[in-house]
PDB file of C-alpha atoms and ligand atoms in Angstrom:
ATOM      1  CA  UNK L1003     156.236  87.259 -20.096  1.00 96.00           C
ATOM      2  CA  UNK L1004     154.197  84.113 -20.906  1.00 98.00           C
ATOM      3  CA  UNK L1005     155.262  81.194 -23.101  1.00 98.00           C
ATOM      4  CA  UNK L1006     153.173  78.259 -24.206  1.00 98.00           C
ATOM      5  CA  UNK L1007     153.215  75.051 -26.209  1.00 98.00           C
ATOM      6  CA  UNK L1008     150.505  74.924 -28.833  1.00 98.00           C
ATOM      7  CA  UNK L1009     149.174  73.119 -31.884  1.00 98.00           C
ATOM      8  CA  UNK L1010     147.715  74.964 -34.827  1.00 95.00           C
ATOM      9  CA  UNK L1011     145.709  72.459 -36.839  1.00 91.00           C
ATOM     10  CA  UNK L1012     148.462  69.826 -37.200  1.00 94.00           C
ATOM     11  CA  UNK L1013     150.163  67.410 -34.779  1.00 94.00           C
ATOM     12  CA  UNK L1014     153.280  69.580 -34.626  1.00 97.00           C
ATOM     13  CA  UNK L1015     153.774  71.230 -31.222  1.00 98.00           C
ATOM     14  CA  UNK L1016     155.165  74.775 -31.424  1.00 98.00           C
ATOM     15  CA  UNK L1017     156.278  77.353 -28.887  1.00 98.00           C
ATOM     16  CA  UNK L1018     154.409  80.639 -28.571  1.00 98.00           C
ATOM     17  CA  UNK L1019     154.844  83.904 -26.740  1.00 97.00           C
ATOM     18  CA  UNK L1020     151.506  85.148 -25.409  1.00 97.00           C
ATOM     19  CA  UNK L1021     151.121  88.704 -26.675  1.00 95.00           C
ATOM     20  CA  UNK L1022     147.654  89.562 -25.320  1.00 94.00           C
ATOM     21  CA  UNK L1023     144.442  87.882 -24.145  1.00 94.00           C
ATOM     22  CA  UNK L1024     143.677  87.172 -27.789  1.00 96.00           C
ATOM     23  CA  UNK L1025     146.980  86.544 -29.557  1.00 97.00           C
ATOM     24  CA  UNK L1026     150.297  84.703 -29.486  1.00 97.00           C
ATOM     25  CA  UNK L1027     153.512  85.073 -31.456  1.00 97.00           C
ATOM     26  CA  UNK L1028     154.749  81.884 -33.097  1.00 97.00           C
ATOM     27  CA  UNK L1029     158.445  81.529 -32.135  1.00 97.00           C
ATOM     28  CA  UNK L1030     159.226  78.848 -34.756  1.00 95.00           C
ATOM     29  CA  UNK L1031     160.786  81.223 -37.292  1.00 92.00           C
ATOM     30  CA  UNK L1032     163.097  82.553 -34.547  1.00 95.00           C
ATOM     31  CA  UNK L1033     164.453  78.999 -34.161  1.00 95.00           C
ATOM     32  CA  UNK L1034     162.615  78.274 -30.894  1.00 96.00           C
ATOM     33  CA  UNK L1035     160.961  74.916 -31.327  1.00 97.00           C
ATOM     34  CA  UNK L1036     161.231  73.592 -27.763  1.00 98.00           C
ATOM     35  CA  UNK L1037     160.881  75.047 -24.274  1.00 98.00           C
ATOM     36  CA  UNK L1038     163.950  73.458 -22.750  1.00 97.00           C
ATOM     37  CA  UNK L1039     166.747  75.512 -24.400  1.00 97.00           C
ATOM     38  CA  UNK L1040     164.889  78.669 -23.407  1.00 97.00           C
ATOM     39  CA  UNK L1041     164.408  77.512 -19.802  1.00 98.00           C
ATOM     40  CA  UNK L1042     168.086  76.547 -19.624  1.00 98.00           C
ATOM     41  CA  UNK L1043     169.330  79.906 -20.968  1.00 96.00           C
ATOM     42  CA  UNK L1044     170.874  82.466 -18.606  1.00 95.00           C
ATOM     43  CA  UNK L1045     168.149  85.052 -19.199  1.00 96.00           C
ATOM     44  CA  UNK L1046     165.044  83.747 -21.005  1.00 97.00           C
ATOM     45  CA  UNK L1047     163.186  87.058 -20.586  1.00 97.00           C
ATOM     46  CA  UNK L1048     165.984  89.089 -22.221  1.00 96.00           C
ATOM     47  CA  UNK L1049     166.205  86.530 -25.015  1.00 95.00           C
ATOM     48  CA  UNK L1050     162.452  86.711 -25.680  1.00 96.00           C
ATOM     49  CA  UNK L1051     162.398  90.503 -25.471  1.00 94.00           C
ATOM     50  CA  UNK L1052     165.003  90.606 -28.249  1.00 93.00           C
ATOM     51  CA  UNK L1053     163.236  87.960 -30.355  1.00 92.00           C
ATOM     52  CA  UNK L1054     159.807  89.587 -30.182  1.00 88.00           C
ATOM     53  CA  UNK L1055     161.161  92.593 -32.101  1.00 83.00           C
ATOM     54  CA  UNK L1056     161.747  90.324 -35.106  1.00 82.00           C
ATOM     55  CA  UNK L1057     158.266  90.635 -36.622  1.00 87.00           C
ATOM     56  CA  UNK L1058     157.107  87.103 -35.801  1.00 94.00           C
ATOM     57  CA  UNK L1059     153.775  85.802 -37.139  1.00 95.00           C
ATOM     58  CA  UNK L1060     150.873  86.202 -34.740  1.00 96.00           C
ATOM     59  CA  UNK L1061     148.028  83.700 -34.332  1.00 97.00           C
ATOM     60  CA  UNK L1062     144.671  84.149 -32.594  1.00 98.00           C
ATOM     61  CA  UNK L1063     144.597  82.218 -29.311  1.00 98.00           C
ATOM     62  CA  UNK L1064     141.050  81.099 -30.145  1.00 97.00           C
ATOM     63  CA  UNK L1065     142.455  79.197 -33.136  1.00 97.00           C
ATOM     64  CA  UNK L1066     145.103  77.147 -31.332  1.00 98.00           C
ATOM     65  CA  UNK L1067     145.041  74.183 -28.995  1.00 98.00           C
ATOM     66  CA  UNK L1068     147.178  74.826 -25.911  1.00 98.00           C
ATOM     67  CA  UNK L1069     149.321  71.847 -24.857  1.00 98.00           C
ATOM     68  CA  UNK L1070     150.593  71.170 -21.327  1.00 98.00           C
ATOM     69  CA  UNK L1071     153.665  73.384 -20.760  1.00 98.00           C
ATOM     70  CA  UNK L1072     156.036  70.464 -20.124  1.00 98.00           C
ATOM     71  CA  UNK L1073     158.285  68.451 -22.420  1.00 98.00           C
ATOM     72  CA  UNK L1074     160.410  65.879 -20.600  1.00 98.00           C
ATOM     73  CA  UNK L1075     160.382  67.269 -17.053  1.00 98.00           C
ATOM     74  CA  UNK L1076     159.305  65.062 -14.164  1.00 98.00           C
ATOM     75  CA  UNK L1077     156.492  66.619 -12.140  1.00 98.00           C
ATOM     76  CA  UNK L1078     156.801  66.443  -8.343  1.00 98.00           C
ATOM     77  CA  UNK L1079     154.610  67.914  -5.627  1.00 98.00           C
ATOM     78  CA  UNK L1080     155.141  69.340  -2.157  1.00 98.00           C
ATOM     79  CA  UNK L1081     152.445  68.713   0.443  1.00 97.00           C
ATOM     80  CA  UNK L1082     151.194  70.145   3.727  1.00 96.00           C
ATOM     81  CA  UNK L1083     152.747  73.532   2.972  1.00 96.00           C
ATOM     82  CA  UNK L1084     149.619  75.474   4.008  1.00 93.00           C
ATOM     83  CA  UNK L1085     148.054  75.326   7.480  1.00 91.00           C
ATOM     84  CA  UNK L1086     144.698  74.559   5.777  1.00 85.00           C
ATOM     85  CA  UNK L1087     146.138  71.425   4.184  1.00 87.00           C
ATOM     86  CA  UNK L1088     147.576  70.227   7.486  1.00 88.00           C
ATOM     87  CA  UNK L1089     144.303  70.623   9.423  1.00 91.00           C
ATOM     88  CA  UNK L1090     142.176  69.061   6.661  1.00 89.00           C
ATOM     89  CA  UNK L1091     144.408  66.011   6.488  1.00 88.00           C
ATOM     90  CA  UNK L1092     144.593  65.608  10.247  1.00 90.00           C
ATOM     91  CA  UNK L1093     140.774  65.539  10.289  1.00 89.00           C
ATOM     92  CA  UNK L1094     140.681  63.100   7.368  1.00 84.00           C
ATOM     93  CA  UNK L1095     142.670  60.404   9.149  1.00 83.00           C
ATOM     94  CA  UNK L1096     143.321  59.717  12.809  1.00 85.00           C
ATOM     95  CA  UNK L1097     145.807  57.115  11.625  1.00 82.00           C
ATOM     96  CA  UNK L1098     147.958  59.690   9.782  1.00 86.00           C
ATOM     97  CA  UNK L1099     147.272  62.840  11.827  1.00 89.00           C
ATOM     98  CA  UNK L1100     150.604  62.912  13.626  1.00 91.00           C
ATOM     99  CA  UNK L1101     152.526  62.446  10.359  1.00 91.00           C
ATOM    100  CA  UNK L1102     150.866  65.535   8.850  1.00 92.00           C
ATOM    101  CA  UNK L1103     151.353  67.503  12.057  1.00 91.00           C
ATOM    102  CA  UNK L1104     155.038  66.628  12.166  1.00 94.00           C
ATOM    103  CA  UNK L1105     155.808  67.252   8.509  1.00 95.00           C
ATOM    104  CA  UNK L1106     154.257  70.733   8.611  1.00 94.00           C
ATOM    105  CA  UNK L1107     156.730  71.717  11.326  1.00 94.00           C
ATOM    106  CA  UNK L1108     159.725  69.624  10.245  1.00 97.00           C
ATOM    107  CA  UNK L1109     162.761  70.989   8.453  1.00 97.00           C
ATOM    108  CA  UNK L1110     162.299  68.484   5.599  1.00 98.00           C
ATOM    109  CA  UNK L1111     159.082  69.043   3.605  1.00 98.00           C
ATOM    110  CA  UNK L1112     156.833  66.366   2.164  1.00 98.00           C
ATOM    111  CA  UNK L1113     157.707  65.929  -1.529  1.00 98.00           C
ATOM    112  CA  UNK L1114     156.281  63.193  -3.715  1.00 98.00           C
ATOM    113  CA  UNK L1115     156.464  62.161  -7.366  1.00 98.00           C
ATOM    114  CA  UNK L1116     153.366  63.255  -9.267  1.00 98.00           C
ATOM    115  CA  UNK L1117     153.664  62.638 -13.009  1.00 98.00           C
ATOM    116  CA  UNK L1118     155.732  62.000 -16.074  1.00 98.00           C
ATOM    117  CA  UNK L1119     155.549  64.902 -18.535  1.00 98.00           C
ATOM    118  CA  UNK L1120     153.789  62.837 -21.207  1.00 98.00           C
ATOM    119  CA  UNK L1121     150.950  62.009 -18.800  1.00 98.00           C
ATOM    120  CA  UNK L1122     150.217  65.619 -17.834  1.00 98.00           C
ATOM    121  CA  UNK L1123     146.817  66.957 -18.885  1.00 98.00           C
ATOM    122  CA  UNK L1124     146.591  70.399 -20.574  1.00 98.00           C
ATOM    123  CA  UNK L1125     143.930  73.033 -20.064  1.00 98.00           C
ATOM    124  CA  UNK L1126     140.771  71.933 -21.875  1.00 98.00           C
ATOM    125  CA  UNK L1127     141.542  68.205 -21.492  1.00 98.00           C
ATOM    126  CA  UNK L1128     139.800  65.950 -18.945  1.00 98.00           C
ATOM    127  CA  UNK L1129     141.233  65.381 -15.471  1.00 99.00           C
ATOM    128  CA  UNK L1130     140.542  62.039 -13.817  1.00 98.00           C
ATOM    129  CA  UNK L1131     138.817  60.762 -10.717  1.00 98.00           C
ATOM    130  CA  UNK L1132     139.527  57.141  -9.846  1.00 98.00           C
ATOM    131  CA  UNK L1133     136.661  54.700 -10.276  1.00 98.00           C
ATOM    132  CA  UNK L1134     137.638  52.984  -6.996  1.00 98.00           C
ATOM    133  CA  UNK L1135     137.616  56.243  -4.981  1.00 98.00           C
ATOM    134  CA  UNK L1136     134.612  57.650  -3.120  1.00 98.00           C
ATOM    135  CA  UNK L1137     136.067  61.058  -2.194  1.00 98.00           C
ATOM    136  CA  UNK L1138     137.854  62.906  -4.987  1.00 98.00           C
ATOM    137  CA  UNK L1139     138.984  66.535  -4.967  1.00 98.00           C
ATOM    138  CA  UNK L1140     141.037  68.927  -7.059  1.00 98.00           C
ATOM    139  CA  UNK L1141     144.009  70.680  -5.440  1.00 98.00           C
ATOM    140  CA  UNK L1142     144.722  74.111  -6.943  1.00 98.00           C
ATOM    141  CA  UNK L1143     148.453  74.798  -6.678  1.00 98.00           C
ATOM    142  CA  UNK L1144     151.126  77.157  -7.895  1.00 98.00           C
ATOM    143  CA  UNK L1145     153.723  75.133  -9.832  1.00 99.00           C
ATOM    144  CA  UNK L1146     157.404  76.110  -9.963  1.00 98.00           C
ATOM    145  CA  UNK L1147     159.146  75.536 -13.298  1.00 98.00           C
ATOM    146  CA  UNK L1148     162.771  74.598 -12.649  1.00 98.00           C
ATOM    147  CA  UNK L1149     165.662  74.223 -15.056  1.00 98.00           C
ATOM    148  CA  UNK L1150     168.245  71.425 -14.780  1.00 98.00           C
ATOM    149  CA  UNK L1151     170.336  73.559 -12.405  1.00 98.00           C
ATOM    150  CA  UNK L1152     167.431  73.832  -9.964  1.00 98.00           C
ATOM    151  CA  UNK L1153     166.802  77.486 -10.771  1.00 98.00           C
ATOM    152  CA  UNK L1154     163.182  78.668 -10.629  1.00 98.00           C
ATOM    153  CA  UNK L1155     162.661  80.111 -14.104  1.00 98.00           C
ATOM    154  CA  UNK L1156     158.877  80.337 -14.208  1.00 98.00           C
ATOM    155  CA  UNK L1157     155.490  79.429 -12.824  1.00 98.00           C
ATOM    156  CA  UNK L1158     152.408  77.675 -14.077  1.00 99.00           C
ATOM    157  CA  UNK L1159     149.136  76.445 -12.541  1.00 99.00           C
ATOM    158  CA  UNK L1160     148.830  72.879 -11.288  1.00 98.00           C
ATOM    159  CA  UNK L1161     145.925  70.668 -10.297  1.00 98.00           C
ATOM    160  CA  UNK L1162     147.064  67.878  -7.957  1.00 98.00           C
ATOM    161  CA  UNK L1163     143.947  65.696  -8.319  1.00 98.00           C
ATOM    162  CA  UNK L1164     143.593  63.522  -5.222  1.00 98.00           C
ATOM    163  CA  UNK L1165     141.549  60.632  -3.824  1.00 98.00           C
ATOM    164  CA  UNK L1166     141.118  61.635  -0.201  1.00 97.00           C
ATOM    165  CA  UNK L1167     139.496  58.408   1.010  1.00 97.00           C
ATOM    166  CA  UNK L1168     142.401  56.340  -0.350  1.00 97.00           C
ATOM    167  CA  UNK L1169     144.985  58.732   1.109  1.00 95.00           C
ATOM    168  CA  UNK L1170     143.109  58.801   4.454  1.00 94.00           C
ATOM    169  CA  UNK L1171     142.852  55.024   4.742  1.00 95.00           C
ATOM    170  CA  UNK L1172     146.600  54.558   4.961  1.00 94.00           C
ATOM    171  CA  UNK L1173     149.525  56.902   4.252  1.00 93.00           C
ATOM    172  CA  UNK L1174     151.214  54.099   2.331  1.00 95.00           C
ATOM    173  CA  UNK L1175     148.448  54.462  -0.267  1.00 97.00           C
ATOM    174  CA  UNK L1176     149.520  58.017  -1.088  1.00 97.00           C
ATOM    175  CA  UNK L1177     151.008  57.118  -4.501  1.00 98.00           C
ATOM    176  CA  UNK L1178     147.685  55.525  -5.509  1.00 98.00           C
ATOM    177  CA  UNK L1179     145.723  58.511  -4.203  1.00 98.00           C
ATOM    178  CA  UNK L1180     147.907  60.978  -6.059  1.00 98.00           C
ATOM    179  CA  UNK L1181     149.378  59.361  -9.162  1.00 98.00           C
ATOM    180  CA  UNK L1182     146.936  57.760 -11.546  1.00 98.00           C
ATOM    181  CA  UNK L1183     145.665  58.362 -15.089  1.00 98.00           C
ATOM    182  CA  UNK L1184     144.899  62.083 -15.701  1.00 98.00           C
ATOM    183  CA  UNK L1185     145.685  63.042 -12.083  1.00 99.00           C
ATOM    184  CA  UNK L1186     147.936  65.980 -12.960  1.00 99.00           C
ATOM    185  CA  UNK L1187     146.954  69.042 -14.981  1.00 99.00           C
ATOM    186  CA  UNK L1188     149.303  71.932 -15.777  1.00 99.00           C
ATOM    187  CA  UNK L1189     148.790  75.111 -17.749  1.00 98.00           C
ATOM    188  CA  UNK L1190     147.708  77.143 -19.522  1.00 98.00           C
ATOM    189  CA  UNK L1191     151.288  78.478 -19.991  1.00 98.00           C
ATOM    190  CA  UNK L1192     154.470  79.426 -18.145  1.00 98.00           C
ATOM    191  CA  UNK L1193     155.035  82.903 -16.706  1.00 98.00           C
ATOM    192  CA  UNK L1194     158.719  83.868 -16.775  1.00 98.00           C
ATOM    193  CA  UNK L1195     160.748  86.398 -14.860  1.00 92.00           C
ATOM    194  CA  UNK L1196     158.590  87.022 -11.775  1.00 97.00           C
ATOM    195  CA  UNK L1197     160.526  87.271  -8.507  1.00 97.00           C
ATOM    196  CA  UNK L1198     159.288  85.122  -5.612  1.00 97.00           C
ATOM    197  CA  UNK L1199     158.238  88.175  -3.560  1.00 98.00           C
ATOM    198  CA  UNK L1200     155.896  89.247  -6.356  1.00 98.00           C
ATOM    199  CA  UNK L1201     154.520  85.727  -6.939  1.00 98.00           C
ATOM    200  CA  UNK L1202     153.705  85.506  -3.227  1.00 98.00           C
ATOM    201  CA  UNK L1203     151.193  88.334  -3.735  1.00 98.00           C
ATOM    202  CA  UNK L1204     149.189  86.263  -6.220  1.00 98.00           C
ATOM    203  CA  UNK L1205     145.731  84.967  -5.363  1.00 98.00           C
ATOM    204  CA  UNK L1206     144.661  81.393  -6.133  1.00 98.00           C
ATOM    205  CA  UNK L1207     140.964  80.846  -6.840  1.00 98.00           C
ATOM    206  CA  UNK L1208     139.063  77.688  -7.656  1.00 98.00           C
ATOM    207  CA  UNK L1209     135.526  77.141  -8.892  1.00 98.00           C
ATOM    208  CA  UNK L1210     133.769  73.845  -9.521  1.00 98.00           C
ATOM    209  CA  UNK L1211     130.691  73.807 -11.744  1.00 98.00           C
ATOM    210  CA  UNK L1212     128.139  71.039 -12.120  1.00 98.00           C
ATOM    211  CA  UNK L1213     125.497  71.263 -14.840  1.00 97.00           C
ATOM    212  CA  UNK L1214     126.229  74.978 -15.231  1.00 95.00           C
ATOM    213  CA  UNK L1215     125.808  75.699 -11.466  1.00 98.00           C
ATOM    214  CA  UNK L1216     128.671  76.613  -9.156  1.00 98.00           C
ATOM    215  CA  UNK L1217     128.935  73.908  -6.473  1.00 98.00           C
ATOM    216  CA  UNK L1218     132.170  75.079  -4.838  1.00 98.00           C
ATOM    217  CA  UNK L1219     134.365  78.174  -4.841  1.00 98.00           C
ATOM    218  CA  UNK L1220     137.370  78.914  -2.687  1.00 98.00           C
ATOM    219  CA  UNK L1221     140.517  80.973  -2.643  1.00 98.00           C
ATOM    220  CA  UNK L1222     143.823  81.491  -0.924  1.00 98.00           C
ATOM    221  CA  UNK L1223     146.967  83.487  -1.415  1.00 97.00           C
ATOM    222  CA  UNK L1224     150.358  82.159  -2.540  1.00 98.00           C
ATOM    223  CA  UNK L1225     151.777  84.126   0.405  1.00 97.00           C
ATOM    224  CA  UNK L1226     150.180  81.579   2.789  1.00 96.00           C
ATOM    225  CA  UNK L1227     152.732  78.923   1.741  1.00 98.00           C
ATOM    226  CA  UNK L1228     154.812  78.258   4.843  1.00 96.00           C
ATOM    227  CA  UNK L1229     158.114  77.562   3.083  1.00 98.00           C
ATOM    228  CA  UNK L1230     160.070  79.633   0.574  1.00 98.00           C
ATOM    229  CA  UNK L1231     160.158  78.449  -3.041  1.00 98.00           C
ATOM    230  CA  UNK L1232     163.957  78.181  -2.835  1.00 98.00           C
ATOM    231  CA  UNK L1233     163.625  75.889   0.178  1.00 98.00           C
ATOM    232  CA  UNK L1234     161.143  73.592  -1.623  1.00 98.00           C
ATOM    233  CA  UNK L1235     163.211  73.534  -4.832  1.00 98.00           C
ATOM    234  CA  UNK L1236     166.376  72.948  -2.803  1.00 98.00           C
ATOM    235  CA  UNK L1237     164.903  69.824  -1.177  1.00 98.00           C
ATOM    236  CA  UNK L1238     163.690  68.509  -4.552  1.00 98.00           C
ATOM    237  CA  UNK L1239     167.199  68.777  -6.001  1.00 98.00           C
ATOM    238  CA  UNK L1240     168.960  67.238  -2.955  1.00 98.00           C
ATOM    239  CA  UNK L1241     170.754  64.043  -4.000  1.00 98.00           C
ATOM    240  CA  UNK L1242     168.679  64.069  -7.184  1.00 98.00           C
ATOM    241  CA  UNK L1243     169.275  65.114 -10.786  1.00 98.00           C
ATOM    242  CA  UNK L1244     166.817  66.453 -13.349  1.00 98.00           C
ATOM    243  CA  UNK L1245     168.603  66.591 -16.713  1.00 98.00           C
ATOM    244  CA  UNK L1246     165.452  67.933 -18.382  1.00 98.00           C
ATOM    245  CA  UNK L1247     164.483  70.242 -15.528  1.00 98.00           C
ATOM    246  CA  UNK L1248     161.440  69.703 -13.326  1.00 98.00           C
ATOM    247  CA  UNK L1249     158.119  71.055 -12.174  1.00 98.00           C
ATOM    248  CA  UNK L1250     157.233  71.270  -8.489  1.00 98.00           C
ATOM    249  CA  UNK L1251     153.668  71.822  -7.277  1.00 98.00           C
ATOM    250  CA  UNK L1252     153.755  73.850  -4.057  1.00 98.00           C
ATOM    251  CA  UNK L1253     150.788  72.387  -2.149  1.00 98.00           C
ATOM    252  CA  UNK L1254     147.163  73.309  -1.693  1.00 97.00           C
ATOM    253  CA  UNK L1255     145.567  75.870   0.587  1.00 97.00           C
ATOM    254  CA  UNK L1256     141.978  75.343  -0.586  1.00 97.00           C
ATOM    255  CA  UNK L1257     140.086  72.266   0.566  1.00 96.00           C
ATOM    256  CA  UNK L1258     136.389  71.705  -0.293  1.00 97.00           C
ATOM    257  CA  UNK L1259     134.104  70.655   2.605  1.00 96.00           C
ATOM    258  CA  UNK L1260     134.317  67.026   3.696  1.00 95.00           C
ATOM    259  CA  UNK L1261     130.927  66.133   2.181  1.00 96.00           C
ATOM    260  CA  UNK L1262     132.062  67.297  -1.260  1.00 98.00           C
ATOM    261  CA  UNK L1263     133.326  64.914  -3.912  1.00 98.00           C
ATOM    262  CA  UNK L1264     133.893  65.524  -7.618  1.00 98.00           C
ATOM    263  CA  UNK L1265     131.611  63.887 -10.171  1.00 98.00           C
ATOM    264  CA  UNK L1266     131.943  63.035 -13.862  1.00 98.00           C
ATOM    265  CA  UNK L1267     131.483  66.160 -16.044  1.00 98.00           C
ATOM    266  CA  UNK L1268     132.172  68.662 -13.242  1.00 98.00           C
ATOM    267  CA  UNK L1269     134.280  71.536 -14.535  1.00 98.00           C
ATOM    268  CA  UNK L1270     137.238  72.667 -12.416  1.00 98.00           C
ATOM    269  CA  UNK L1271     138.567  76.175 -13.022  1.00 98.00           C
ATOM    270  CA  UNK L1272     141.748  77.280 -11.249  1.00 98.00           C
ATOM    271  CA  UNK L1273     142.856  80.861 -11.572  1.00 98.00           C
ATOM    272  CA  UNK L1274     146.110  82.382 -10.337  1.00 98.00           C
ATOM    273  CA  UNK L1275     146.124  86.151 -10.607  1.00 97.00           C
ATOM    274  CA  UNK L1276     149.585  86.508 -12.197  1.00 96.00           C
ATOM    275  CA  UNK L1277     149.189  83.581 -14.567  1.00 98.00           C
ATOM    276  CA  UNK L1278     145.722  82.842 -16.008  1.00 98.00           C
ATOM    277  CA  UNK L1279     143.187  80.012 -15.800  1.00 98.00           C
ATOM    278  CA  UNK L1280     143.524  76.227 -15.975  1.00 98.00           C
ATOM    279  CA  UNK L1281     140.174  74.656 -16.838  1.00 98.00           C
ATOM    280  CA  UNK L1282     139.372  70.940 -17.025  1.00 99.00           C
ATOM    281  CA  UNK L1283     136.301  68.750 -17.134  1.00 98.00           C
ATOM    282  CA  UNK L1284     136.275  65.689 -14.883  1.00 99.00           C
ATOM    283  CA  UNK L1285     136.131  62.137 -16.187  1.00 98.00           C
ATOM    284  CA  UNK L1286     136.117  58.779 -14.388  1.00 98.00           C
ATOM    285  CA  UNK L1287     139.280  56.745 -15.013  1.00 98.00           C
TER     286      UNK L1287
HETATM  287  O1  DO4 Y1789     150.206  64.032   2.016  1.00 64.59           O
HETATM  288  C1  DO4 Y1789     149.295  64.509   1.465  1.00 64.59           C
HETATM  289  C2  DO4 Y1789     149.360  65.359   0.282  1.00 64.59           C
HETATM  290  C3  DO4 Y1789     149.401  66.813   0.569  1.00 64.59           C
HETATM  291  C4  DO4 Y1789     149.164  67.663  -0.616  1.00 64.59           C
HETATM  292  O2  DO4 Y1789     149.098  67.221  -1.749  1.00 64.59           O
HETATM  293  C5  DO4 Y1789     148.988  69.107  -0.424  1.00 64.59           C
HETATM  294  O3  DO4 Y1789     149.066  69.611   0.707  1.00 64.59           O
HETATM  295  O4  DO4 Y1789     148.768  69.784  -1.418  1.00 64.59           O
HETATM  296 MG1   MG Y1790     148.613  68.755  -3.275  1.00 64.59          MG
END
């Protein structure tokens, strides 16, 4: 079951239930005007299954603007959860290599703050590359959607845009490499009710197009993530509270070659088999 935030010609954001590749059901008349109460409920899937029998109005997906599927949740990100991420980062920086090596094996994962909800970019909106960076990449990641009790209620697609030269220069620059204007995209919607074992079967694919030509494509499987989702979510919620719930990116397993950097107007498409596609053009910020 997929739920989204959307606009239909006005500034009002509404909640929709994706009915097919072409259509959504507008949940407004069923009294659902925000995601949070649904994500906090005991059984969102059962609730939506009941509501969708109520003859709700349907709208063509082509006619709506999808908004990022976050309201007030903080967005955090786990790192070095795939072997590919560990080796790429160890090659990127002699200075930081042992930190990446250690964190991959350590009990405590790397987790960092990524974005406020209001700064998250939706599918179809531009993602940013820093003007002071020389080596910028997208990071295609599965994102866990967590309620305020730390329960994983859904999944969406995340792009953890990163400046690898800034990160590689000094680990203390990580917040600047990771958290800047338009550095976090989420979408296109949230998939509810999938058990972790099933989500671990999903494939993650990324394509980058430049002037209509494909300049990079790569893929991995969610099953390659070294840690369980419960473990990552458990560390995020340790000694921390999220009254509005949270989103946790689970790390990247696809790294473009070292001579590749994003450019203005590149188009990044990230597809996760059980979810859909997050697509963003690149802009310099
Ligand atoms: O410490 C570097 C960031 C790691 C990361 O973002 C990832 O592995 O996805
Ligand atoms: Mg990442």
